[in-house]
Amino acid sequence: MFKTGSTVLVFLLMLGISPCLAQDNCRDCHFDFEDDDGPSHKIVRDVHIQKGLGCVDCHGGDMTLDDMEQVRQVKGYRGIPTHREVPEFCAECHSDAVYMRNHNPALATDQLDKYKTSIHGQRLFGKNDPKVANCISCHSVHEIGDAKMPHSSTHPTNIALTCGQCHANADYMAEYRIPTSQVDDYMESVHAKALYEGGDVSAPTCNDCHGNHGAAPPGVSSLSAVCGMCHAIEADLFNGSPHKIAFEENDYPMCETCHSNHKIEKPTDAMVGAESPAVCVDCHSADDGTMGIEAASNISGAIGNLVAAHDEADSLLNEAILKGMMTTDEEFRLKDVRQVLIQTRTLVHSFNADSVASKAKEGIEKADEVKSNSVALIDEYHFRRRGLGLATIFITILVVALYIKIRRVDNRLYSR
Amino acid sequence: MAGGGVKEGLYARLYAWVNERFKVDALVDYMGDKKVPVHGHSAFYYLGGISLFLFIVQVVTGILLLMYYRPGADSAYESVRFIVANVQFGWLIRSIHSWSANLMILAVFLHMFTVFFTHAYRKPRELTWLSGIGLLGLALMFGFSGYLLPWNELAFFATRVGTGMAGAIPLIGESVMVIMRGGEEVTGATIGRFFGLHVAILPGIFTVLLAAHLIFIQRQGMSEPVQWAGKSEGAKRYQRFFPSFILRDLLVWLIVLNILAVLAVLFPDGIGVVHWPLGAKADPFAPPPEVIRPEWYFMFAFQALKLLPAHVLFIEGELFGIILFGIGGLVWTLVPFLDKKRADQKAQYLMAFGWFVVAFILAMTVMGYLV
């Protein structure tokens, strides 16, 4: 008997369920008449249960009672909240800083306030729209996970799918007249590639740009601030560039104009220049009265020269490596060239051809050093081979001469 | 002709000047009287000379490396990198030094086995054999101490394993290990010890022992094959040590030099299992590389110790192996005193032991690299 009890206890602990749940009449009854995906079945993975909370902590009532009618009579019983009631229902604990300190002190307690500022919150409370997202739309019901849990709907790898439940559903979104291609576009972006292919969970997904509880689309003026949270140097350069004023005057979104918003492709050198596929030609032409095309052409030329110098240095260095020469110093130098190339590409956001050219020149000089040193190493390799050839010929002549000498000596000494 | 006459005159006068003071004629006469047997296995007579030549190369290249090498945890690796990358022909000197070290140990091993299987260790050559064994031991110590000096990743971990094995020797092992390492761990202090050993202590002892070995050979002459014992003097063929054998020795040295040059230029970092890339600097806190291998001439011992179970008859496996190797080494060293056969007889049991040793070394070495 003791053995069986221990086994059950261990099993329950393994499931992460507090032992008191075993005496929870709410769960016992609901478990029997609910389907496999009902709340009482799913709740084992819920972070609240894992933190030691039970059904009554949210829904009220008394878990020791086994008659549902009696449960409903208990003071404080709340049952199931309506769609509109859900935010306040959750906020009862989540907005209580003192209460939350005992359970998850790192978690912010201003979610409800933020939610009220969001499009979702404004429509729910202002227009009583039953279709907008509330807490459980994103966090699920009874299977609520911490964002660090891989199965959680708010884990970075699941966010796009969570938001996409509604935002990728054209029928559902029809009345709001906003696009439904964001998730598909995002999945093709450099950010999604970093997240899903590179396994980098810090790569941006929906909530990193749009916020989570205060979900709002970035406006034209705030877009560079949103991108600039991560791409700070680019944002800084852009803000000091002539494009800043021109974009503001024409009401162009800052980063999005060249990079798009959701379908952000990996930037390439071909994006800058005076000819398609460069994005510069989308706005500029040779006779538009600005220096745009000339600057684009100069910037493209400077980067192209640096890339060519780098590639040539790289190929010569590889040849020296393949020939077995000592190339450690040159490998470090080539890394410097790569670093300068990254800096030059970043400087594109200043749209200042002179500063790009000046940085590129610095890289080209370093690349030239690698080139000439690699050529010297390759020459050294051939010099060694020639030296070996000459030495071998010399030694062979000596061997032959010595052999003749030995024959002569043998003839003199032993012929008799 | 007149010019040649002047040269000859100058040479003759110079020779006479030296001869008067140092009695060179006596030495030439002595060497001219010496005879070297000529037979089917005469080729083996050159192995000792090859070993000597490679040792001379070691000394010359070692002294050249010494000009730039700076021992110490902060300077050893950097100085070897400087030698290989910046010093004119530094790469060639390091390459030749490493290649000739490996070839010398190979030549010494072959020389020893030849002497063993031709019974050339027998009376009166017992001391020659003993000094030879001593030289082999010193050569192995040269290899072991030189391996650490570049202070790169491979050297560091191989030395940690190697000195760790010394720690398994009963009673004195722990002290031996601490003395070798200059402390509990392989550190900059170990480089100092190995450097002193490699460039001062070992060369000093080696030179004295080598001189003794060569004097013994000069005094005793080359050993004659067992089969010659019953032959009449007329049926035996000889050549003069000077100039015939010396000239042939020189010819072989030139060929070895050429092989050395080809290997050193084409494979400056070695090739296959005989490999000494500089690689990364030693980092005591880094995880050891996946494969730590000793140099090829230690591989058989390393592999044999690895194969032993954790315990053999209540003795720790590694300790048991070391004891076994100790006994084997002692038997091998005392061979001239164990072999009591007459000059014309073969020592069959000892030869069987010899073939067992050869087969064991080959099998363990091959297994060490394949498994």
mmCIF file of N, CA and C in Angstrom, chain A residues 77-192:
data_model
loop_
_atom_site.group_PDB
_atom_site.id
_atom_site.type_symbol
_atom_site.label_atom_id
_atom_site.label_comp_id
_atom_site.label_asym_id
_atom_site.label_seq_id
_atom_site.Cartn_x
_atom_site.Cartn_y
_atom_site.Cartn_z
ATOM 1 N N TYR A 77 -17.123 32.429 -5.743
ATOM 2 C CA TYR A 77 -17.083 31.552 -6.923
ATOM 3 C C TYR A 77 -17.318 32.416 -8.162
ATOM 4 N N ARG A 78 -16.430 32.216 -9.179
ATOM 5 C CA ARG A 78 -16.533 33.077 -10.359
ATOM 6 C C ARG A 78 -16.848 32.293 -11.636
ATOM 7 N N GLY A 79 -16.649 31.034 -11.645
ATOM 8 C CA GLY A 79 -16.954 30.222 -12.815
ATOM 9 C C GLY A 79 -16.161 30.658 -14.037
ATOM 10 N N ILE A 80 -16.815 30.633 -15.206
ATOM 11 C CA ILE A 80 -16.112 30.975 -16.456
ATOM 12 C C ILE A 80 -16.355 32.442 -16.799
ATOM 13 N N PRO A 81 -15.300 33.250 -16.987
ATOM 14 C CA PRO A 81 -15.497 34.653 -17.353
ATOM 15 C C PRO A 81 -15.889 34.796 -18.823
ATOM 16 N N THR A 82 -16.587 35.879 -19.153
ATOM 17 C CA THR A 82 -16.925 36.131 -20.564
ATOM 18 C C THR A 82 -15.687 36.665 -21.274
ATOM 19 N N HIS A 83 -15.750 36.763 -22.610
ATOM 20 C CA HIS A 83 -14.623 37.256 -23.416
ATOM 21 C C HIS A 83 -14.177 38.624 -22.916
ATOM 22 N N ARG A 84 -15.128 39.496 -22.628
ATOM 23 C CA ARG A 84 -14.798 40.844 -22.185
ATOM 24 C C ARG A 84 -14.227 40.842 -20.759
ATOM 25 N N GLU A 85 -14.695 39.848 -19.941
ATOM 26 C CA GLU A 85 -14.239 39.809 -18.542
ATOM 27 C C GLU A 85 -12.807 39.256 -18.373
ATOM 28 N N VAL A 86 -12.346 38.533 -19.382
ATOM 29 C CA VAL A 86 -11.066 37.817 -19.228
ATOM 30 C C VAL A 86 -9.908 38.724 -18.778
ATOM 31 N N PRO A 87 -9.670 39.893 -19.430
ATOM 32 C CA PRO A 87 -8.518 40.700 -19.005
ATOM 33 C C PRO A 87 -8.557 41.066 -17.526
ATOM 34 N N GLU A 88 -9.717 41.498 -17.042
ATOM 35 C CA GLU A 88 -9.825 41.854 -15.622
ATOM 36 C C GLU A 88 -9.645 40.609 -14.744
ATOM 37 N N PHE A 89 -10.179 39.472 -15.222
ATOM 38 C CA PHE A 89 -10.101 38.197 -14.506
ATOM 39 C C PHE A 89 -8.623 37.828 -14.239
ATOM 40 N N CYS A 90 -7.831 37.913 -15.291
ATOM 41 C CA CYS A 90 -6.406 37.564 -15.136
ATOM 42 C C CYS A 90 -5.687 38.637 -14.315
ATOM 43 N N ALA A 91 -6.124 39.914 -14.559
ATOM 44 C CA ALA A 91 -5.429 41.038 -13.914
ATOM 45 C C ALA A 91 -5.598 41.040 -12.407
ATOM 46 N N GLU A 92 -6.576 40.311 -11.936
ATOM 47 C CA GLU A 92 -6.794 40.297 -10.488
ATOM 48 C C GLU A 92 -5.492 39.911 -9.762
ATOM 49 N N CYS A 93 -4.823 38.958 -10.312
ATOM 50 C CA CYS A 93 -3.498 38.610 -9.752
ATOM 51 C C CYS A 93 -2.375 39.363 -10.469
ATOM 52 N N HIS A 94 -2.456 39.399 -11.813
ATOM 53 C CA HIS A 94 -1.297 39.890 -12.593
ATOM 54 C C HIS A 94 -1.078 41.388 -12.481
ATOM 55 N N SER A 95 -2.055 42.130 -11.975
ATOM 56 C CA SER A 95 -1.830 43.564 -11.747
ATOM 57 C C SER A 95 -1.523 43.843 -10.283
ATOM 58 N N ASP A 96 -1.504 42.779 -9.499
ATOM 59 C CA ASP A 96 -1.252 42.945 -8.062
ATOM 60 C C ASP A 96 0.239 42.695 -7.793
ATOM 61 N N ALA A 97 0.978 43.790 -7.725
ATOM 62 C CA ALA A 97 2.444 43.676 -7.603
ATOM 63 C C ALA A 97 2.847 42.918 -6.343
ATOM 64 N N VAL A 98 2.092 43.131 -5.253
ATOM 65 C CA VAL A 98 2.445 42.456 -3.999
ATOM 66 C C VAL A 98 2.225 40.954 -4.125
ATOM 67 N N TYR A 99 1.095 40.565 -4.735
ATOM 68 C CA TYR A 99 0.791 39.139 -4.901
ATOM 69 C C TYR A 99 1.805 38.482 -5.851
ATOM 70 N N MET A 100 2.099 39.166 -6.963
ATOM 71 C CA MET A 100 2.981 38.575 -7.972
ATOM 72 C C MET A 100 4.416 38.401 -7.459
ATOM 73 N N ARG A 101 4.763 39.249 -6.471
ATOM 74 C CA ARG A 101 6.120 39.143 -5.951
ATOM 75 C C ARG A 101 6.372 37.769 -5.325
ATOM 76 N N ASN A 102 5.307 37.169 -4.813
ATOM 77 C CA ASN A 102 5.462 35.845 -4.190
ATOM 78 C C ASN A 102 5.548 34.714 -5.214
ATOM 79 N N HIS A 103 5.083 34.988 -6.431
ATOM 80 C CA HIS A 103 5.019 33.900 -7.420
ATOM 81 C C HIS A 103 6.030 34.064 -8.551
ATOM 82 N N ASN A 104 6.068 35.252 -9.145
ATOM 83 C CA ASN A 104 7.017 35.484 -10.236
ATOM 84 C C ASN A 104 7.416 36.954 -10.209
ATOM 85 N N PRO A 105 8.361 37.298 -9.329
ATOM 86 C CA PRO A 105 8.683 38.721 -9.127
ATOM 87 C C PRO A 105 9.256 39.400 -10.372
ATOM 88 N N ALA A 106 9.751 38.604 -11.331
ATOM 89 C CA ALA A 106 10.351 39.217 -12.523
ATOM 90 C C ALA A 106 9.288 39.687 -13.508
ATOM 91 N N LEU A 107 8.059 39.177 -13.335
ATOM 92 C CA LEU A 107 7.004 39.482 -14.313
ATOM 93 C C LEU A 107 6.430 40.872 -14.051
ATOM 94 N N ALA A 108 6.294 41.674 -15.143
ATOM 95 C CA ALA A 108 5.716 43.021 -14.995
ATOM 96 C C ALA A 108 4.243 42.892 -14.590
ATOM 97 N N THR A 109 3.696 43.941 -13.965
ATOM 98 C CA THR A 109 2.292 43.884 -13.521
ATOM 99 C C THR A 109 1.456 44.948 -14.229
ATOM 100 N N ASP A 110 1.961 45.420 -15.375
ATOM 101 C CA ASP A 110 1.207 46.469 -16.075
ATOM 102 C C ASP A 110 0.589 45.963 -17.379
ATOM 103 N N GLN A 111 0.416 44.629 -17.472
ATOM 104 C CA GLN A 111 -0.120 44.088 -18.725
ATOM 105 C C GLN A 111 -1.503 44.632 -19.059
ATOM 106 N N LEU A 112 -2.370 44.725 -18.043
ATOM 107 C CA LEU A 112 -3.738 45.192 -18.324
ATOM 108 C C LEU A 112 -3.716 46.647 -18.808
ATOM 109 N N ASP A 113 -2.882 47.473 -18.135
ATOM 110 C CA ASP A 113 -2.789 48.876 -18.557
ATOM 111 C C ASP A 113 -2.319 48.965 -19.999
ATOM 112 N N LYS A 114 -1.313 48.168 -20.298
ATOM 113 C CA LYS A 114 -0.781 48.175 -21.666
ATOM 114 C C LYS A 114 -1.836 47.675 -22.658
ATOM 115 N N TYR A 115 -2.525 46.612 -22.236
ATOM 116 C CA TYR A 115 -3.542 46.025 -23.119
ATOM 117 C C TYR A 115 -4.598 47.067 -23.475
ATOM 118 N N LYS A 116 -4.947 47.891 -22.488
ATOM 119 C CA LYS A 116 -5.990 48.907 -22.720
ATOM 120 C C LYS A 116 -5.544 49.930 -23.772
ATOM 121 N N THR A 117 -4.192 50.105 -23.893
ATOM 122 C CA THR A 117 -3.703 51.063 -24.899
ATOM 123 C C THR A 117 -3.619 50.428 -26.280
ATOM 124 N N SER A 118 -3.686 49.124 -26.341
ATOM 125 C CA SER A 118 -3.502 48.437 -27.623
ATOM 126 C C SER A 118 -4.770 48.506 -28.465
ATOM 127 N N ILE A 119 -4.618 48.236 -29.769
ATOM 128 C CA ILE A 119 -5.786 48.177 -30.668
ATOM 129 C C ILE A 119 -6.764 47.141 -30.125
ATOM 130 N N HIS A 120 -6.199 46.006 -29.679
ATOM 131 C CA HIS A 120 -7.057 44.932 -29.164
ATOM 132 C C HIS A 120 -7.892 45.426 -27.991
ATOM 133 N N GLY A 121 -7.221 46.060 -27.030
ATOM 134 C CA GLY A 121 -7.898 46.521 -25.808
ATOM 135 C C GLY A 121 -8.902 47.627 -26.112
ATOM 136 N N GLN A 122 -8.486 48.535 -27.003
ATOM 137 C CA GLN A 122 -9.378 49.644 -27.335
ATOM 138 C C GLN A 122 -10.676 49.140 -27.947
ATOM 139 N N ARG A 123 -10.552 48.144 -28.822
ATOM 140 C CA ARG A 123 -11.767 47.625 -29.478
ATOM 141 C C ARG A 123 -12.601 46.800 -28.508
ATOM 142 N N LEU A 124 -11.923 46.052 -27.624
ATOM 143 C CA LEU A 124 -12.671 45.203 -26.693
ATOM 144 C C LEU A 124 -13.475 46.071 -25.715
ATOM 145 N N PHE A 125 -12.764 47.036 -25.099
ATOM 146 C CA PHE A 125 -13.454 47.838 -24.082
ATOM 147 C C PHE A 125 -14.270 48.974 -24.703
ATOM 148 N N GLY A 126 -13.800 49.516 -25.844
ATOM 149 C CA GLY A 126 -14.501 50.641 -26.458
ATOM 150 C C GLY A 126 -15.694 50.200 -27.290
ATOM 151 N N LYS A 127 -15.493 49.148 -28.090
ATOM 152 C CA LYS A 127 -16.557 48.753 -29.019
ATOM 153 C C LYS A 127 -17.152 47.396 -28.673
ATOM 154 N N ASN A 128 -16.686 46.826 -27.571
ATOM 155 C CA ASN A 128 -17.160 45.508 -27.132
ATOM 156 C C ASN A 128 -17.075 44.479 -28.260
ATOM 157 N N ASP A 129 -15.932 44.563 -29.018
ATOM 158 C CA ASP A 129 -15.740 43.674 -30.169
ATOM 159 C C ASP A 129 -15.342 42.277 -29.668
ATOM 160 N N PRO A 130 -16.190 41.273 -29.876
ATOM 161 C CA PRO A 130 -15.869 39.944 -29.336
ATOM 162 C C PRO A 130 -14.804 39.203 -30.139
ATOM 163 N N LYS A 131 -14.372 39.788 -31.307
ATOM 164 C CA LYS A 131 -13.401 39.058 -32.131
ATOM 165 C C LYS A 131 -11.944 39.420 -31.808
ATOM 166 N N VAL A 132 -11.731 40.540 -31.105
ATOM 167 C CA VAL A 132 -10.327 40.922 -30.862
ATOM 168 C C VAL A 132 -9.704 40.036 -29.777
ATOM 169 N N ALA A 133 -8.411 40.007 -29.824
ATOM 170 C CA ALA A 133 -7.691 39.118 -28.898
ATOM 171 C C ALA A 133 -7.743 39.636 -27.472
ATOM 172 N N ASN A 134 -8.003 38.716 -26.527
ATOM 173 C CA ASN A 134 -7.798 39.032 -25.116
ATOM 174 C C ASN A 134 -6.679 38.110 -24.609
ATOM 175 N N CYS A 135 -6.478 38.055 -23.303
ATOM 176 C CA CYS A 135 -5.323 37.298 -22.775
ATOM 177 C C CYS A 135 -5.268 35.856 -23.292
ATOM 178 N N ILE A 136 -6.430 35.181 -23.196
ATOM 179 C CA ILE A 136 -6.402 33.747 -23.507
ATOM 180 C C ILE A 136 -6.263 33.473 -25.000
ATOM 181 N N SER A 137 -6.573 34.480 -25.855
ATOM 182 C CA SER A 137 -6.411 34.266 -27.297
ATOM 183 C C SER A 137 -4.954 33.967 -27.608
ATOM 184 N N CYS A 138 -4.070 34.624 -26.926
ATOM 185 C CA CYS A 138 -2.645 34.419 -27.200
ATOM 186 C C CYS A 138 -2.011 33.415 -26.232
ATOM 187 N N HIS A 139 -2.461 33.441 -24.995
ATOM 188 C CA HIS A 139 -1.797 32.603 -23.982
ATOM 189 C C HIS A 139 -2.431 31.226 -23.833
ATOM 190 N N SER A 140 -3.554 31.002 -24.523
ATOM 191 C CA SER A 140 -4.323 29.763 -24.410
ATOM 192 C C SER A 140 -5.036 29.704 -23.058
ATOM 193 N N VAL A 141 -5.867 28.700 -22.914
ATOM 194 C CA VAL A 141 -6.555 28.517 -21.636
ATOM 195 C C VAL A 141 -6.045 27.216 -21.024
ATOM 196 N N HIS A 142 -5.688 27.235 -19.785
ATOM 197 C CA HIS A 142 -5.293 26.033 -19.041
ATOM 198 C C HIS A 142 -4.048 25.341 -19.545
ATOM 199 N N GLU A 143 -3.398 25.953 -20.532
ATOM 200 C CA GLU A 143 -2.117 25.388 -20.998
ATOM 201 C C GLU A 143 -1.121 26.541 -21.107
ATOM 202 N N ILE A 144 -1.323 27.490 -20.197
ATOM 203 C CA ILE A 144 -0.564 28.736 -20.265
ATOM 204 C C ILE A 144 0.892 28.457 -19.880
ATOM 205 N N GLY A 145 1.793 28.886 -20.772
ATOM 206 C CA GLY A 145 3.215 28.600 -20.515
ATOM 207 C C GLY A 145 4.003 29.883 -20.374
ATOM 208 N N ASP A 146 5.136 29.750 -19.721
ATOM 209 C CA ASP A 146 6.117 30.826 -19.651
ATOM 210 C C ASP A 146 6.729 30.963 -21.051
ATOM 211 N N ALA A 147 7.145 32.188 -21.423
ATOM 212 C CA ALA A 147 7.718 32.388 -22.767
ATOM 213 C C ALA A 147 8.996 31.583 -22.980
ATOM 214 N N LYS A 148 9.592 31.098 -21.885
ATOM 215 C CA LYS A 148 10.827 30.314 -22.032
ATOM 216 C C LYS A 148 10.529 28.847 -22.331
ATOM 217 N N MET A 149 9.239 28.422 -22.124
ATOM 218 C CA MET A 149 8.909 27.000 -22.339
ATOM 219 C C MET A 149 8.678 26.748 -23.832
ATOM 220 N N PRO A 150 9.376 25.799 -24.416
ATOM 221 C CA PRO A 150 9.263 25.577 -25.864
ATOM 222 C C PRO A 150 7.832 25.286 -26.323
ATOM 223 N N HIS A 151 7.010 24.673 -25.458
ATOM 224 C CA HIS A 151 5.650 24.341 -25.913
ATOM 225 C C HIS A 151 4.705 25.538 -25.817
ATOM 226 N N SER A 152 5.174 26.582 -25.144
ATOM 227 C CA SER A 152 4.285 27.710 -24.881
ATOM 228 C C SER A 152 3.937 28.474 -26.161
ATOM 229 N N SER A 153 2.688 28.979 -26.218
ATOM 230 C CA SER A 153 2.259 29.751 -27.391
ATOM 231 C C SER A 153 3.005 31.085 -27.457
ATOM 232 N N THR A 154 3.673 31.475 -26.378
ATOM 233 C CA THR A 154 4.419 32.736 -26.399
ATOM 234 C C THR A 154 5.932 32.530 -26.476
ATOM 235 N N HIS A 155 6.349 31.281 -26.701
ATOM 236 C CA HIS A 155 7.779 31.049 -26.954
ATOM 237 C C HIS A 155 8.119 31.706 -28.296
ATOM 238 N N PRO A 156 9.320 32.331 -28.432
ATOM 239 C CA PRO A 156 9.638 33.059 -29.669
ATOM 240 C C PRO A 156 9.350 32.267 -30.949
ATOM 241 N N THR A 157 9.581 30.970 -30.929
ATOM 242 C CA THR A 157 9.372 30.199 -32.160
ATOM 243 C C THR A 157 7.884 29.970 -32.450
ATOM 244 N N ASN A 158 7.008 30.239 -31.461
ATOM 245 C CA ASN A 158 5.567 30.018 -31.677
ATOM 246 C C ASN A 158 4.781 31.310 -31.851
ATOM 247 N N ILE A 159 5.422 32.456 -31.591
ATOM 248 C CA ILE A 159 4.703 33.743 -31.613
ATOM 249 C C ILE A 159 4.036 34.000 -32.975
ATOM 250 N N ALA A 160 4.798 33.775 -34.074
ATOM 251 C CA ALA A 160 4.232 34.078 -35.393
ATOM 252 C C ALA A 160 2.966 33.251 -35.640
ATOM 253 N N LEU A 161 2.973 32.009 -35.174
ATOM 254 C CA LEU A 161 1.787 31.157 -35.352
ATOM 255 C C LEU A 161 0.649 31.644 -34.461
ATOM 256 N N THR A 162 1.001 32.069 -33.249
ATOM 257 C CA THR A 162 -0.014 32.559 -32.310
ATOM 258 C C THR A 162 -0.717 33.792 -32.883
ATOM 259 N N CYS A 163 0.078 34.769 -33.331
ATOM 260 C CA CYS A 163 -0.530 35.971 -33.906
ATOM 261 C C CYS A 163 -1.253 35.616 -35.202
ATOM 262 N N GLY A 164 -0.626 34.665 -35.951
ATOM 263 C CA GLY A 164 -1.181 34.271 -37.247
ATOM 264 C C GLY A 164 -2.545 33.588 -37.151
ATOM 265 N N GLN A 165 -2.888 33.057 -35.968
ATOM 266 C CA GLN A 165 -4.211 32.422 -35.813
ATOM 267 C C GLN A 165 -5.309 33.344 -36.337
ATOM 268 N N CYS A 166 -5.178 34.628 -35.989
ATOM 269 C CA CYS A 166 -6.164 35.595 -36.467
ATOM 270 C C CYS A 166 -5.637 36.358 -37.679
ATOM 271 N N HIS A 167 -4.370 36.860 -37.564
ATOM 272 C CA HIS A 167 -3.881 37.807 -38.573
ATOM 273 C C HIS A 167 -3.563 37.159 -39.916
ATOM 274 N N ALA A 168 -3.491 35.856 -39.977
ATOM 275 C CA ALA A 168 -3.258 35.203 -41.265
ATOM 276 C C ALA A 168 -4.562 34.637 -41.822
ATOM 277 N N ASN A 169 -5.682 34.867 -41.084
ATOM 278 C CA ASN A 169 -6.971 34.326 -41.504
ATOM 279 C C ASN A 169 -7.758 35.420 -42.228
ATOM 280 N N ALA A 170 -7.751 35.357 -43.565
ATOM 281 C CA ALA A 170 -8.338 36.417 -44.394
ATOM 282 C C ALA A 170 -9.822 36.615 -44.075
ATOM 283 N N ASP A 171 -10.576 35.516 -43.869
ATOM 284 C CA ASP A 171 -12.012 35.638 -43.595
ATOM 285 C C ASP A 171 -12.245 36.346 -42.257
ATOM 286 N N TYR A 172 -11.476 35.899 -41.281
ATOM 287 C CA TYR A 172 -11.640 36.436 -39.927
ATOM 288 C C TYR A 172 -11.308 37.926 -39.893
ATOM 289 N N MET A 173 -10.279 38.312 -40.686
ATOM 290 C CA MET A 173 -9.788 39.690 -40.634
ATOM 291 C C MET A 173 -10.491 40.608 -41.626
ATOM 292 N N ALA A 174 -11.371 40.034 -42.465
ATOM 293 C CA ALA A 174 -11.956 40.788 -43.582
ATOM 294 C C ALA A 174 -12.512 42.146 -43.160
ATOM 295 N N GLU A 175 -13.275 42.164 -42.048
ATOM 296 C CA GLU A 175 -13.944 43.411 -41.679
ATOM 297 C C GLU A 175 -12.986 44.494 -41.180
ATOM 298 N N TYR A 176 -11.732 44.098 -40.850
ATOM 299 C CA TYR A 176 -10.784 45.092 -40.323
ATOM 300 C C TYR A 176 -9.969 45.759 -41.430
ATOM 301 N N ARG A 177 -10.074 45.222 -42.629
ATOM 302 C CA ARG A 177 -9.381 45.785 -43.794
ATOM 303 C C ARG A 177 -7.880 46.007 -43.540
ATOM 304 N N ILE A 178 -7.212 45.034 -42.974
ATOM 305 C CA ILE A 178 -5.738 45.069 -42.880
ATOM 306 C C ILE A 178 -5.197 43.790 -43.534
ATOM 307 N N PRO A 179 -3.963 43.874 -44.049
ATOM 308 C CA PRO A 179 -3.426 42.714 -44.791
ATOM 309 C C PRO A 179 -3.355 41.460 -43.901
ATOM 310 N N THR A 180 -3.346 40.305 -44.568
ATOM 311 C CA THR A 180 -3.222 39.052 -43.814
ATOM 312 C C THR A 180 -2.002 38.247 -44.288
ATOM 313 N N SER A 181 -1.088 38.962 -44.960
ATOM 314 C CA SER A 181 0.085 38.257 -45.509
ATOM 315 C C SER A 181 1.311 38.392 -44.607
ATOM 316 N N GLN A 182 1.142 39.028 -43.438
ATOM 317 C CA GLN A 182 2.316 39.329 -42.611
ATOM 318 C C GLN A 182 3.098 38.071 -42.211
ATOM 319 N N VAL A 183 2.372 37.034 -41.802
ATOM 320 C CA VAL A 183 3.074 35.840 -41.331
ATOM 321 C C VAL A 183 3.854 35.194 -42.478
ATOM 322 N N ASP A 184 3.196 35.079 -43.642
ATOM 323 C CA ASP A 184 3.886 34.495 -44.802
ATOM 324 C C ASP A 184 5.115 35.329 -45.169
ATOM 325 N N ASP A 185 4.911 36.647 -45.171
ATOM 326 C CA ASP A 185 6.040 37.530 -45.510
ATOM 327 C C ASP A 185 7.161 37.372 -44.482
ATOM 328 N N TYR A 186 6.771 37.389 -43.213
ATOM 329 C CA TYR A 186 7.766 37.288 -42.143
ATOM 330 C C TYR A 186 8.582 35.998 -42.277
ATOM 331 N N MET A 187 7.888 34.911 -42.635
ATOM 332 C CA MET A 187 8.574 33.613 -42.730
ATOM 333 C C MET A 187 9.678 33.626 -43.796
ATOM 334 N N GLU A 188 9.574 34.562 -44.756
ATOM 335 C CA GLU A 188 10.620 34.650 -45.793
ATOM 336 C C GLU A 188 11.729 35.621 -45.385
ATOM 337 N N SER A 189 11.540 36.310 -44.269
ATOM 338 C CA SER A 189 12.472 37.388 -43.907
ATOM 339 C C SER A 189 13.770 36.861 -43.300
ATOM 340 N N VAL A 190 14.744 37.759 -43.274
ATOM 341 C CA VAL A 190 16.049 37.422 -42.695
ATOM 342 C C VAL A 190 15.903 37.175 -41.186
ATOM 343 N N HIS A 191 14.912 37.836 -40.580
ATOM 344 C CA HIS A 191 14.687 37.642 -39.149
ATOM 345 C C HIS A 191 14.187 36.224 -38.867
ATOM 346 N N ALA A 192 13.210 35.767 -39.676
ATOM 347 C CA ALA A 192 12.665 34.412 -39.475
ATOM 348 C C ALA A 192 13.744 33.362 -39.746
#
